């Protein structure tokens, strides 16, 4: 907690923007996705249920982004099930048209992990590397602290470093491609994530999302989880 407060104090002087640009408050924007996948055959069956929600709002040079995700899947062949929950919040402050600083809090519980749950408190720097009508590429680097509750043994608090690349491609007025890569490295584990999405707008607020989500955890018991989803999406 002390480290988080120090991060806030250190970043506050940087929150004063070095440029003047009128920013319109458009209120809350976001979307909610719900997906279900079922496969059956002579060798068993697979089922998965996913739910995801994102909300974002900008006040001047300050932006708040919240995200929640839940995944539940079962595999008859493996005779096991998987549950994963992730909640995060990011506060960012524009320095100029391309650069910003941010604070991020994240909580995750994964039944396949060595840990009952993990919490990250990080702060860092982000930059829009590419931004035009069709392509957007954003990079982020951060440092902070991670609290890990092990399934067996003592809890751990350790430093953590994060990195992320977020690419979006507007294929047409109704079709968008999204690729996100991220890594979180600490002393007790390294987690790599990849999200690939294709989104199609069906009506004003309703859309279809096809995604491939991969999480790889490098720890005492290495784990890899991949999930293909087809979801209905409601935007607001």
mmCIF file of N, CA, C and O in Angstrom, residues 108-148:
data_model
loop_
_atom_site.group_PDB
_atom_site.id
_atom_site.type_symbol
_atom_site.label_atom_id
_atom_site.label_comp_id
_atom_site.label_asym_id
_atom_site.label_seq_id
_atom_site.Cartn_x
_atom_site.Cartn_y
_atom_site.Cartn_z
ATOM 1 N N UNK A 108 -6.833 -11.221 -9.987
ATOM 2 C CA UNK A 108 -7.128 -12.383 -10.813
ATOM 3 C C UNK A 108 -7.154 -13.652 -9.974
ATOM 4 O O UNK A 108 -6.298 -13.862 -9.109
ATOM 5 N N UNK A 109 -8.146 -14.491 -10.267
ATOM 6 C CA UNK A 109 -8.259 -15.811 -9.651
ATOM 7 C C UNK A 109 -8.392 -16.828 -10.773
ATOM 8 O O UNK A 109 -9.278 -16.736 -11.610
ATOM 9 N N UNK A 110 -7.484 -17.817 -10.791
ATOM 10 C CA UNK A 110 -7.419 -18.797 -11.869
ATOM 11 C C UNK A 110 -7.267 -20.182 -11.250
ATOM 12 O O UNK A 110 -6.295 -20.445 -10.534
ATOM 13 N N UNK A 111 -8.211 -21.079 -11.540
ATOM 14 C CA UNK A 111 -8.179 -22.406 -10.930
ATOM 15 C C UNK A 111 -7.020 -23.256 -11.431
ATOM 16 O O UNK A 111 -6.662 -24.254 -10.799
ATOM 17 N N UNK A 112 -6.407 -22.900 -12.586
ATOM 18 C CA UNK A 112 -5.283 -23.670 -13.106
ATOM 19 C C UNK A 112 -3.936 -23.159 -12.606
ATOM 20 O O UNK A 112 -2.901 -23.765 -12.868
ATOM 21 N N UNK A 113 -3.932 -22.050 -11.886
ATOM 22 C CA UNK A 113 -2.691 -21.416 -11.452
ATOM 23 C C UNK A 113 -2.163 -22.041 -10.168
ATOM 24 O O UNK A 113 -2.882 -22.728 -9.427
ATOM 25 N N UNK A 114 -0.886 -21.792 -9.878
ATOM 26 C CA UNK A 114 -0.293 -22.197 -8.603
ATOM 27 C C UNK A 114 -0.802 -21.341 -7.456
ATOM 28 O O UNK A 114 -0.554 -21.667 -6.291
ATOM 29 N N UNK A 115 -1.497 -20.248 -7.772
ATOM 30 C CA UNK A 115 -1.897 -19.284 -6.752
ATOM 31 C C UNK A 115 -3.429 -19.232 -6.647
ATOM 32 O O UNK A 115 -4.142 -19.327 -7.642
ATOM 33 N N UNK A 116 -3.911 -19.054 -5.436
ATOM 34 C CA UNK A 116 -5.355 -18.883 -5.242
ATOM 35 C C UNK A 116 -5.821 -17.612 -5.927
ATOM 36 O O UNK A 116 -6.867 -17.575 -6.573
ATOM 37 N N UNK A 117 -5.046 -16.536 -5.754
ATOM 38 C CA UNK A 117 -5.317 -15.289 -6.464
ATOM 39 C C UNK A 117 -4.060 -14.441 -6.441
ATOM 40 O O UNK A 117 -3.140 -14.664 -5.643
ATOM 41 N N UNK A 118 -4.016 -13.447 -7.335
ATOM 42 C CA UNK A 118 -2.909 -12.500 -7.404
ATOM 43 C C UNK A 118 -3.463 -11.094 -7.594
ATOM 44 O O UNK A 118 -4.454 -10.903 -8.300
ATOM 45 N N UNK A 119 -2.802 -10.122 -6.981
ATOM 46 C CA UNK A 119 -3.165 -8.710 -7.119
ATOM 47 C C UNK A 119 -1.939 -7.918 -7.541
ATOM 48 O O UNK A 119 -0.871 -8.057 -6.938
ATOM 49 N N UNK A 120 -2.097 -7.104 -8.578
ATOM 50 C CA UNK A 120 -1.030 -6.230 -9.059
ATOM 51 C C UNK A 120 -1.407 -4.770 -8.840
ATOM 52 O O UNK A 120 -2.545 -4.373 -9.102
ATOM 53 N N UNK A 121 -0.431 -3.989 -8.376
ATOM 54 C CA UNK A 121 -0.570 -2.537 -8.284
ATOM 55 C C UNK A 121 0.623 -1.939 -9.019
ATOM 56 O O UNK A 121 1.764 -2.031 -8.548
ATOM 57 N N UNK A 122 0.379 -1.347 -10.194
ATOM 58 C CA UNK A 122 1.467 -0.878 -11.041
ATOM 59 C C UNK A 122 1.224 0.538 -11.532
ATOM 60 O O UNK A 122 0.091 1.016 -11.584
ATOM 61 N N UNK A 123 2.290 1.174 -11.942
ATOM 62 C CA UNK A 123 2.228 2.482 -12.567
ATOM 63 C C UNK A 123 3.268 2.543 -13.665
ATOM 64 O O UNK A 123 4.277 1.815 -13.619
ATOM 65 N N UNK A 124 3.031 3.374 -14.683
ATOM 66 C CA UNK A 124 3.995 3.399 -15.772
ATOM 67 C C UNK A 124 3.693 4.442 -16.827
ATOM 68 O O UNK A 124 2.950 5.410 -16.601
ATOM 69 N N UNK A 125 4.251 4.204 -18.001
ATOM 70 C CA UNK A 125 4.223 5.148 -19.118
ATOM 71 C C UNK A 125 3.658 4.455 -20.350
ATOM 72 O O UNK A 125 3.971 3.291 -20.626
ATOM 73 N N UNK A 126 2.816 5.165 -21.097
ATOM 74 C CA UNK A 126 2.257 4.638 -22.334
ATOM 75 C C UNK A 126 2.392 5.632 -23.462
ATOM 76 O O UNK A 126 2.482 6.844 -23.239
ATOM 77 N N UNK A 127 2.390 5.108 -24.686
ATOM 78 C CA UNK A 127 2.535 5.984 -25.850
ATOM 79 C C UNK A 127 1.764 5.401 -27.033
ATOM 80 O O UNK A 127 1.795 4.188 -27.277
ATOM 81 N N UNK A 128 1.070 6.270 -27.763
ATOM 82 C CA UNK A 128 0.435 5.892 -29.024
ATOM 83 C C UNK A 128 1.500 5.906 -30.113
ATOM 84 O O UNK A 128 1.938 6.958 -30.552
ATOM 85 N N UNK A 129 1.933 4.725 -30.518
ATOM 86 C CA UNK A 129 3.011 4.614 -31.505
ATOM 87 C C UNK A 129 2.504 4.874 -32.917
ATOM 88 O O UNK A 129 3.223 5.431 -33.750
ATOM 89 N N UNK A 130 1.296 4.441 -33.196
ATOM 90 C CA UNK A 130 0.655 4.668 -34.498
ATOM 91 C C UNK A 130 -0.791 5.063 -34.238
ATOM 92 O O UNK A 130 -1.471 4.432 -33.430
ATOM 93 N N UNK A 131 -1.273 6.084 -34.913
ATOM 94 C CA UNK A 131 -2.673 6.477 -34.779
ATOM 95 C C UNK A 131 -3.129 7.185 -36.043
ATOM 96 O O UNK A 131 -2.666 8.281 -36.371
ATOM 97 N N UNK A 132 -4.025 6.533 -36.773
ATOM 98 C CA UNK A 132 -4.663 7.143 -37.929
ATOM 99 C C UNK A 132 -6.068 6.567 -38.062
ATOM 100 O O UNK A 132 -6.554 5.898 -37.152
ATOM 101 N N UNK A 133 -6.720 6.820 -39.182
ATOM 102 C CA UNK A 133 -8.117 6.399 -39.333
ATOM 103 C C UNK A 133 -8.279 4.882 -39.325
ATOM 104 O O UNK A 133 -9.345 4.377 -38.961
ATOM 105 N N UNK A 134 -7.251 4.145 -39.725
ATOM 106 C CA UNK A 134 -7.368 2.691 -39.833
ATOM 107 C C UNK A 134 -6.593 1.941 -38.752
ATOM 108 O O UNK A 134 -7.072 0.937 -38.234
ATOM 109 N N UNK A 135 -5.397 2.409 -38.408
ATOM 110 C CA UNK A 135 -4.516 1.651 -37.522
ATOM 111 C C UNK A 135 -4.211 2.425 -36.237
ATOM 112 O O UNK A 135 -3.958 3.635 -36.275
ATOM 113 N N UNK A 136 -4.211 1.687 -35.127
ATOM 114 C CA UNK A 136 -3.808 2.253 -33.838
ATOM 115 C C UNK A 136 -2.932 1.235 -33.126
ATOM 116 O O UNK A 136 -3.296 0.068 -32.992
ATOM 117 N N UNK A 137 -1.752 1.679 -32.669
ATOM 118 C CA UNK A 137 -0.837 0.825 -31.922
ATOM 119 C C UNK A 137 -0.378 1.581 -30.687
ATOM 120 O O UNK A 137 0.167 2.684 -30.788
ATOM 121 N N UNK A 138 -0.613 0.999 -29.520
ATOM 122 C CA UNK A 138 -0.270 1.611 -28.244
ATOM 123 C C UNK A 138 0.659 0.681 -27.474
ATOM 124 O O UNK A 138 0.422 -0.533 -27.401
ATOM 125 N N UNK A 139 1.721 1.250 -26.893
ATOM 126 C CA UNK A 139 2.653 0.475 -26.074
ATOM 127 C C UNK A 139 2.696 1.006 -24.653
ATOM 128 O O UNK A 139 2.548 2.211 -24.427
ATOM 129 N N UNK A 140 2.878 0.097 -23.687
ATOM 130 C CA UNK A 140 2.940 0.471 -22.273
ATOM 131 C C UNK A 140 4.050 -0.291 -21.563
ATOM 132 O O UNK A 140 4.311 -1.464 -21.862
ATOM 133 N N UNK A 141 4.695 0.387 -20.610
ATOM 134 C CA UNK A 141 5.662 -0.228 -19.710
ATOM 135 C C UNK A 141 5.328 0.217 -18.295
ATOM 136 O O UNK A 141 5.041 1.405 -18.060
ATOM 137 N N UNK A 142 5.374 -0.715 -17.347
ATOM 138 C CA UNK A 142 5.030 -0.369 -15.974
ATOM 139 C C UNK A 142 5.822 -1.171 -14.960
ATOM 140 O O UNK A 142 6.398 -2.221 -15.268
ATOM 141 N N UNK A 143 5.855 -0.673 -13.730
ATOM 142 C CA UNK A 143 6.482 -1.367 -12.610
ATOM 143 C C UNK A 143 5.578 -1.196 -11.397
ATOM 144 O O UNK A 143 4.768 -0.264 -11.326
ATOM 145 N N UNK A 144 5.716 -2.111 -10.444
ATOM 146 C CA UNK A 144 4.899 -2.009 -9.246
ATOM 147 C C UNK A 144 5.134 -3.163 -8.316
ATOM 148 O O UNK A 144 6.251 -3.697 -8.221
ATOM 149 N N UNK A 145 4.069 -3.591 -7.661
ATOM 150 C CA UNK A 145 4.160 -4.653 -6.668
ATOM 151 C C UNK A 145 3.043 -5.661 -6.908
ATOM 152 O O UNK A 145 1.958 -5.302 -7.357
ATOM 153 N N UNK A 146 3.336 -6.925 -6.621
ATOM 154 C CA UNK A 146 2.358 -8.006 -6.782
ATOM 155 C C UNK A 146 2.223 -8.768 -5.467
ATOM 156 O O UNK A 146 3.224 -9.122 -4.831
ATOM 157 N N UNK A 147 0.954 -9.006 -5.080
ATOM 158 C CA UNK A 147 0.667 -9.840 -3.913
ATOM 159 C C UNK A 147 0.099 -11.156 -4.414
ATOM 160 O O UNK A 147 -0.880 -11.180 -5.162
ATOM 161 N N UNK A 148 0.720 -12.281 -4.020
ATOM 162 C CA UNK A 148 0.310 -13.605 -4.497
ATOM 163 C C UNK A 148 -0.040 -14.488 -3.310
ATOM 164 O O UNK A 148 0.761 -14.649 -2.387
#
